[in-house]
mmCIF file of C-alpha atoms in Angstrom:
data_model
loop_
_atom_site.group_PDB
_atom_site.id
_atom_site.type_symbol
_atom_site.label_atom_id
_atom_site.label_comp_id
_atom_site.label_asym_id
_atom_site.label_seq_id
_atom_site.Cartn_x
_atom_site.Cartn_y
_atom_site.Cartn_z
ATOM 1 C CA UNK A 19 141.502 34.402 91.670
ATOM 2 C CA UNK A 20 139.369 36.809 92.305
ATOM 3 C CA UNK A 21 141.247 40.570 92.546
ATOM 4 C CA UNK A 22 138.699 43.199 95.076
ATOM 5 C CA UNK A 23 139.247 46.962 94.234
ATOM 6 C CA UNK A 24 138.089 48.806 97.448
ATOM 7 C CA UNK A 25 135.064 47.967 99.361
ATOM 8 C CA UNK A 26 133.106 47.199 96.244
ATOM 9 C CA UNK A 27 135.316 43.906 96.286
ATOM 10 C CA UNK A 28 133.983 42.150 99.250
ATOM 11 C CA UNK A 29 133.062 38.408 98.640
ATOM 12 C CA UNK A 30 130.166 39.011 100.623
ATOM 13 C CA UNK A 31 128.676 41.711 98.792
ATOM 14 C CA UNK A 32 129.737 40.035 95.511
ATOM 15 C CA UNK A 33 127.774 36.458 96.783
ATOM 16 C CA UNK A 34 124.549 38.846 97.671
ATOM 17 C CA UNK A 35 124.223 40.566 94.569
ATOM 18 C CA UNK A 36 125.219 37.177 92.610
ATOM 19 C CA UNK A 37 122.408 34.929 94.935
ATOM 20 C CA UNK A 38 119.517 37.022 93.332
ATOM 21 C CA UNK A 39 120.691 37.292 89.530
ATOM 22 C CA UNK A 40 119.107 36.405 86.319
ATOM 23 C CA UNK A 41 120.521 36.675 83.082
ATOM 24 C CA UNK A 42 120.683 39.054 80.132
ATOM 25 C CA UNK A 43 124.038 38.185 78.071
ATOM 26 C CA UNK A 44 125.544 39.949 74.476
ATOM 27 C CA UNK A 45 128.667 39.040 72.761
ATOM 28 C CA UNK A 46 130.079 41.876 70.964
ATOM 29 C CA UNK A 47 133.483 42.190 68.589
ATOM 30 C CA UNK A 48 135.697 43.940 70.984
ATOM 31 C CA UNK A 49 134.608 41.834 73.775
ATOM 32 C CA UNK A 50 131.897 39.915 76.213
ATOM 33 C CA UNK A 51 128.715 41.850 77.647
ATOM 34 C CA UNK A 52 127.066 39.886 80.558
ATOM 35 C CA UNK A 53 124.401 42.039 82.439
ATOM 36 C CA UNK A 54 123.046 40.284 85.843
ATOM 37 C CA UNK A 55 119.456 41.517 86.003
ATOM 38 C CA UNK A 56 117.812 41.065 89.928
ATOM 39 C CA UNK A 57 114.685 38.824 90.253
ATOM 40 C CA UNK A 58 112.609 39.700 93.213
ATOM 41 C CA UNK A 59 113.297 37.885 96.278
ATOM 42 C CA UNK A 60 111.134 37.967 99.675
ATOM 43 C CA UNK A 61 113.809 38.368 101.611
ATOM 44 C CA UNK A 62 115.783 40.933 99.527
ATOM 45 C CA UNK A 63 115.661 44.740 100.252
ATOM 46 C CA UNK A 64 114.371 46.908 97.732
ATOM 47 C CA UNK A 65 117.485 48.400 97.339
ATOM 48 C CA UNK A 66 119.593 45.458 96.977
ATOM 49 C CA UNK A 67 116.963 43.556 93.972
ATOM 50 C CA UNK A 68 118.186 47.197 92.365
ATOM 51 C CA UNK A 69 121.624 45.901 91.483
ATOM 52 C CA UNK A 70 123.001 44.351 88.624
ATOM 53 C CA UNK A 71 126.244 42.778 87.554
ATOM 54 C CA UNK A 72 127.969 43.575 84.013
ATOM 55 C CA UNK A 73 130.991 41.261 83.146
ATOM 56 C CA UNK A 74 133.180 42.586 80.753
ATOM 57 C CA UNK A 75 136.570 40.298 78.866
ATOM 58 C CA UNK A 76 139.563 41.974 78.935
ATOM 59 C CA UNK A 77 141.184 39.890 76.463
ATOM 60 C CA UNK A 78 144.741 41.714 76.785
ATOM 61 C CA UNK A 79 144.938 41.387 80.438
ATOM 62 C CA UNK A 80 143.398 37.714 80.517
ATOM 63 C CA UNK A 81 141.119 38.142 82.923
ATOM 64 C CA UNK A 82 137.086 39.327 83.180
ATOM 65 C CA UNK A 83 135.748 42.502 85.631
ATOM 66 C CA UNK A 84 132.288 42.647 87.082
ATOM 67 C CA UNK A 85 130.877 45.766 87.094
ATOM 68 C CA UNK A 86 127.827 47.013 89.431
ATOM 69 C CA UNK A 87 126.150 49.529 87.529
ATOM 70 C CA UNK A 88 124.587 51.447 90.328
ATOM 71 C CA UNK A 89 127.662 52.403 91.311
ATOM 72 C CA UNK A 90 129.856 52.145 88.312
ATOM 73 C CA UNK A 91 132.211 50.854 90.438
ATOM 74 C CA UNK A 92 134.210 47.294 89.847
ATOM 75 C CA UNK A 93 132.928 44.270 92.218
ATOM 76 C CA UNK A 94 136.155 42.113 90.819
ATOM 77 C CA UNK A 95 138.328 40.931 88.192
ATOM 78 C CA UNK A 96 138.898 37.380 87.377
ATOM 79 C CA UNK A 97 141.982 36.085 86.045
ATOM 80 C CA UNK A 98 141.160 33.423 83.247
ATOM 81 C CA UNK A 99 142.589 32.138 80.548
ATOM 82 C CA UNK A 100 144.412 33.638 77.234
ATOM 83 C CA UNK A 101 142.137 36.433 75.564
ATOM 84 C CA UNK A 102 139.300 35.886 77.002
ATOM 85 C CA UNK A 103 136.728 36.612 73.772
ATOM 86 C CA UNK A 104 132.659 35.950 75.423
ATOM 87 C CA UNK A 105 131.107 35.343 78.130
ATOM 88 C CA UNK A 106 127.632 33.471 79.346
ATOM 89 C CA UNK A 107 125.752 32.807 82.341
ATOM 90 C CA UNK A 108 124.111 29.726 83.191
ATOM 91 C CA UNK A 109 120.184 30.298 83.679
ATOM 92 C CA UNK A 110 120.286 29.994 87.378
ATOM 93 C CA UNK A 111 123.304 31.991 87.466
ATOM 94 C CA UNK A 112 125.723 30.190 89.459
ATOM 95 C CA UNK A 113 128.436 30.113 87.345
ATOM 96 C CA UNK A 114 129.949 32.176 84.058
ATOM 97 C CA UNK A 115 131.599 30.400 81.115
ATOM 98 C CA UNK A 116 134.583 32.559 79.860
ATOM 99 C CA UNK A 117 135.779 31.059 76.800
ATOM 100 C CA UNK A 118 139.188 31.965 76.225
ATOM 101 C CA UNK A 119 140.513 32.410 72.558
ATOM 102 C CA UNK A 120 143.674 32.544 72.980
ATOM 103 C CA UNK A 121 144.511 29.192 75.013
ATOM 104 C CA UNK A 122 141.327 27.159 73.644
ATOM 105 C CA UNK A 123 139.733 26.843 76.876
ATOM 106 C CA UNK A 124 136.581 27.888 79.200
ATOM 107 C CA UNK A 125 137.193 29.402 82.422
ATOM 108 C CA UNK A 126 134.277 28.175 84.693
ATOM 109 C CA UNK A 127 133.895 30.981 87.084
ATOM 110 C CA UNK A 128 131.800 30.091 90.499
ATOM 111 C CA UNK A 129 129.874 33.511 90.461
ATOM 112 C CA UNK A 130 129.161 33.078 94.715
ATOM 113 C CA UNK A 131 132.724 33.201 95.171
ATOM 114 C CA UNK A 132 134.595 34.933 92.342
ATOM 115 C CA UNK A 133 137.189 32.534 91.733
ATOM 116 C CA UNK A 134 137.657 29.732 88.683
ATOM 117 C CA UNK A 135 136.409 26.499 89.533
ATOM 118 C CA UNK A 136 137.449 24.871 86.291
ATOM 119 C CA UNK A 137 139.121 24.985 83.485
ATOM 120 C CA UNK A 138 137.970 23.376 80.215
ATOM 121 C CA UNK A 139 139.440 22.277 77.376
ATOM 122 C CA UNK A 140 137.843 22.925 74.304
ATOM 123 C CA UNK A 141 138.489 22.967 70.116
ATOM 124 C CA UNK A 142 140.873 25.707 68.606
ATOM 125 C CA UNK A 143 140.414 29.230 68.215
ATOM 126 C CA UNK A 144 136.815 29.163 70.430
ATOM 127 C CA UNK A 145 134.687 32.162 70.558
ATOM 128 C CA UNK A 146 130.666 31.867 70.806
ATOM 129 C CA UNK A 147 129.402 30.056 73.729
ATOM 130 C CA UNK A 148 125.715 29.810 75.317
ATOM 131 C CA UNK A 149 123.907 28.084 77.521
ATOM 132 C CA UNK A 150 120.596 25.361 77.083
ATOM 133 C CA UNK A 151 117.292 26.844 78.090
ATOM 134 C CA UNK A 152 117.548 24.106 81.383
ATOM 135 C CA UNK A 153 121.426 25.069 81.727
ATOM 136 C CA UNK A 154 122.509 21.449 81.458
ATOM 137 C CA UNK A 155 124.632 22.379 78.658
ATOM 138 C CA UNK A 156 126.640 24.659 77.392
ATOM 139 C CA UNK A 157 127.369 25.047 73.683
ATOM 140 C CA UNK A 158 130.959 26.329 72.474
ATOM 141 C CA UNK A 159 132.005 27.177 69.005
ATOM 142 C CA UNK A 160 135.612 27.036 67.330
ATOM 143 C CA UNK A 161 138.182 27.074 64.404
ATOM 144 C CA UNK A 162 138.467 23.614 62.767
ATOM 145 C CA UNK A 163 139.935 24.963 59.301
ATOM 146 C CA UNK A 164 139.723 27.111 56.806
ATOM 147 C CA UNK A 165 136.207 25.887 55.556
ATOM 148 C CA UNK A 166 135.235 24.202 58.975
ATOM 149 C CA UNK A 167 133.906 24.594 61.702
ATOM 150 C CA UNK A 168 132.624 22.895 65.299
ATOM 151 C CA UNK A 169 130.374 23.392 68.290
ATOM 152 C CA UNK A 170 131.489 21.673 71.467
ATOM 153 C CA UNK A 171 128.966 20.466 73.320
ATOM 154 C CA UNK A 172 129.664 20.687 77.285
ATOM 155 C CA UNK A 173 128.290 18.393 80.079
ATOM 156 C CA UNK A 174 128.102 21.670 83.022
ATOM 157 C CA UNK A 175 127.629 19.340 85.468
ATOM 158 C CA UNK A 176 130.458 17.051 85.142
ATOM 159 C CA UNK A 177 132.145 19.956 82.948
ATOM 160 C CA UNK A 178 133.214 17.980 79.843
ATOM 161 C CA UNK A 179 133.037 18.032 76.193
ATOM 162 C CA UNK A 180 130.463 15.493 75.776
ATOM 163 C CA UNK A 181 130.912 15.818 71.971
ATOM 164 C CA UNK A 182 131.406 17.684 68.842
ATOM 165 C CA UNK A 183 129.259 19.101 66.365
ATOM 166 C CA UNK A 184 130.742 19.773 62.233
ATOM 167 C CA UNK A 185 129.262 23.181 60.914
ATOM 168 C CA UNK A 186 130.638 26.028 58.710
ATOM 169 C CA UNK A 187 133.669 27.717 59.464
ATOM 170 C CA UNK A 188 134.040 30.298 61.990
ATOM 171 C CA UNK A 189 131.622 29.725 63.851
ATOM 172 C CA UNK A 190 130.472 33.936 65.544
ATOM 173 C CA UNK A 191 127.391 33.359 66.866
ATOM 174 C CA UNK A 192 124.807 30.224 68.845
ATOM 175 C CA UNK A 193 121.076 30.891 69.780
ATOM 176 C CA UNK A 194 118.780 27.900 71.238
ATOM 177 C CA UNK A 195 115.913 27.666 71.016
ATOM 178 C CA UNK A 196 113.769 28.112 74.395
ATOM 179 C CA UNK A 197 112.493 24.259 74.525
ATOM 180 C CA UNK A 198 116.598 23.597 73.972
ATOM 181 C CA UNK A 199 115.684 20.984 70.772
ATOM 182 C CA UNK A 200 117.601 22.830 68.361
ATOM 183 C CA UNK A 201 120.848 25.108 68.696
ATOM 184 C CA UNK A 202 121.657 27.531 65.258
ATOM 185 C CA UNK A 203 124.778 28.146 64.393
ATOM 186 C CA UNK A 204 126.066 31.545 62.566
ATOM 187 C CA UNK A 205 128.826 30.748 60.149
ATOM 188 C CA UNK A 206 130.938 32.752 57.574
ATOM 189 C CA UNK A 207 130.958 30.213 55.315
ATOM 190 C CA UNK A 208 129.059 26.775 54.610
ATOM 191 C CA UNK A 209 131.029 23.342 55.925
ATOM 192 C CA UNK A 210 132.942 21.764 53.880
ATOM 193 C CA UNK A 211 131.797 18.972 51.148
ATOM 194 C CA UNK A 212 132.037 15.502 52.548
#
């Protein structure tokens, strides 16, 4: 649900700045980054291609706030899972993937509207998650044990966990590459030994 503080809030408002969006996303240790960067649009007004969106986790309060920076003003907080940890944008940014550390799911927020339009279930402990180059999938990593790790692979547009990938444990970081053949995974330590 999507909370407005003052006129900043609007849906409308929030669905024009969203419809013109590209992405520039950052993870960091205290929380998620997300920064909506404009693309020129014929029939935008200068002024409006100047905006840009920053989403920020608040993992204590379970929920995410977009930021326009203009203004420094809040567009809206999001109410999504427990401890929200990271957050990504799909490439045509229509929707945000909140992965949520605390309840070991993604909150799949539709970015017109401001509001979750799913809820995913995904492996223990999840924090890194990123989108593919083509934004077909999304790639979420998580606590398997103590020396493992794994990287749920997501299906955005039927929004499932088409399957799961074994790698080191704690998975921190994903990166793929731009022709989305290969996704690397940042570990602390090496998987374990068959």
């Amino acid at each position: 649900m999507a909370v407005p503080h003052g006129r900043a809030g609007s849906p409308g408002r929030l669905r024009r700045l969203r419809h013109r969006a590209a992405v520039v996303s950052a993870a960091g240790a205290l929380g998620a980054l997300t920064v909506l960067v404009p693309v020129s649009s014929a029939h935008a007004a200068p002024e409006a291609t100047a905006h840009r969106l920053v989403y920020i986790a608040n993992s204590r309060a379970n929920s995410v706030t977009a930021y326009d920076p203009s203004t420094a003003s809040p567009v809206a907080t999001i109410l999504v899972g427990a401890y929200p940890q990271a957050v990504a944008v799909s490439p045509d940014g229509s929707q945000a993937y909140v992965v949520n550390n605390g309840s070991s799911t993604v909150s799949v927020i539709d970015t017109a509207s401001g509001t979750v339009a799913s809820t995913i279930a995904v492996g223990r402990l999840p924090g890194p998650v990123t989108f593919s180059p083509d934004g077909t999938r999304a790639y979420v990593g998580h606590y398997v044990s103590a020396r493992m790790g794994g990287v749920d692979v997501i299906d955005t547009a039927t929004r499932t966990v088409t399957t799961t990938v074994t790698v080191g444990s704690q998975p921190f970081g994903i990166a793929v590459t731009p022709d989305g053949a290969h996704a690397y995974v940042a570990n602390l330590t090496a998987p374990a030994a068959p």
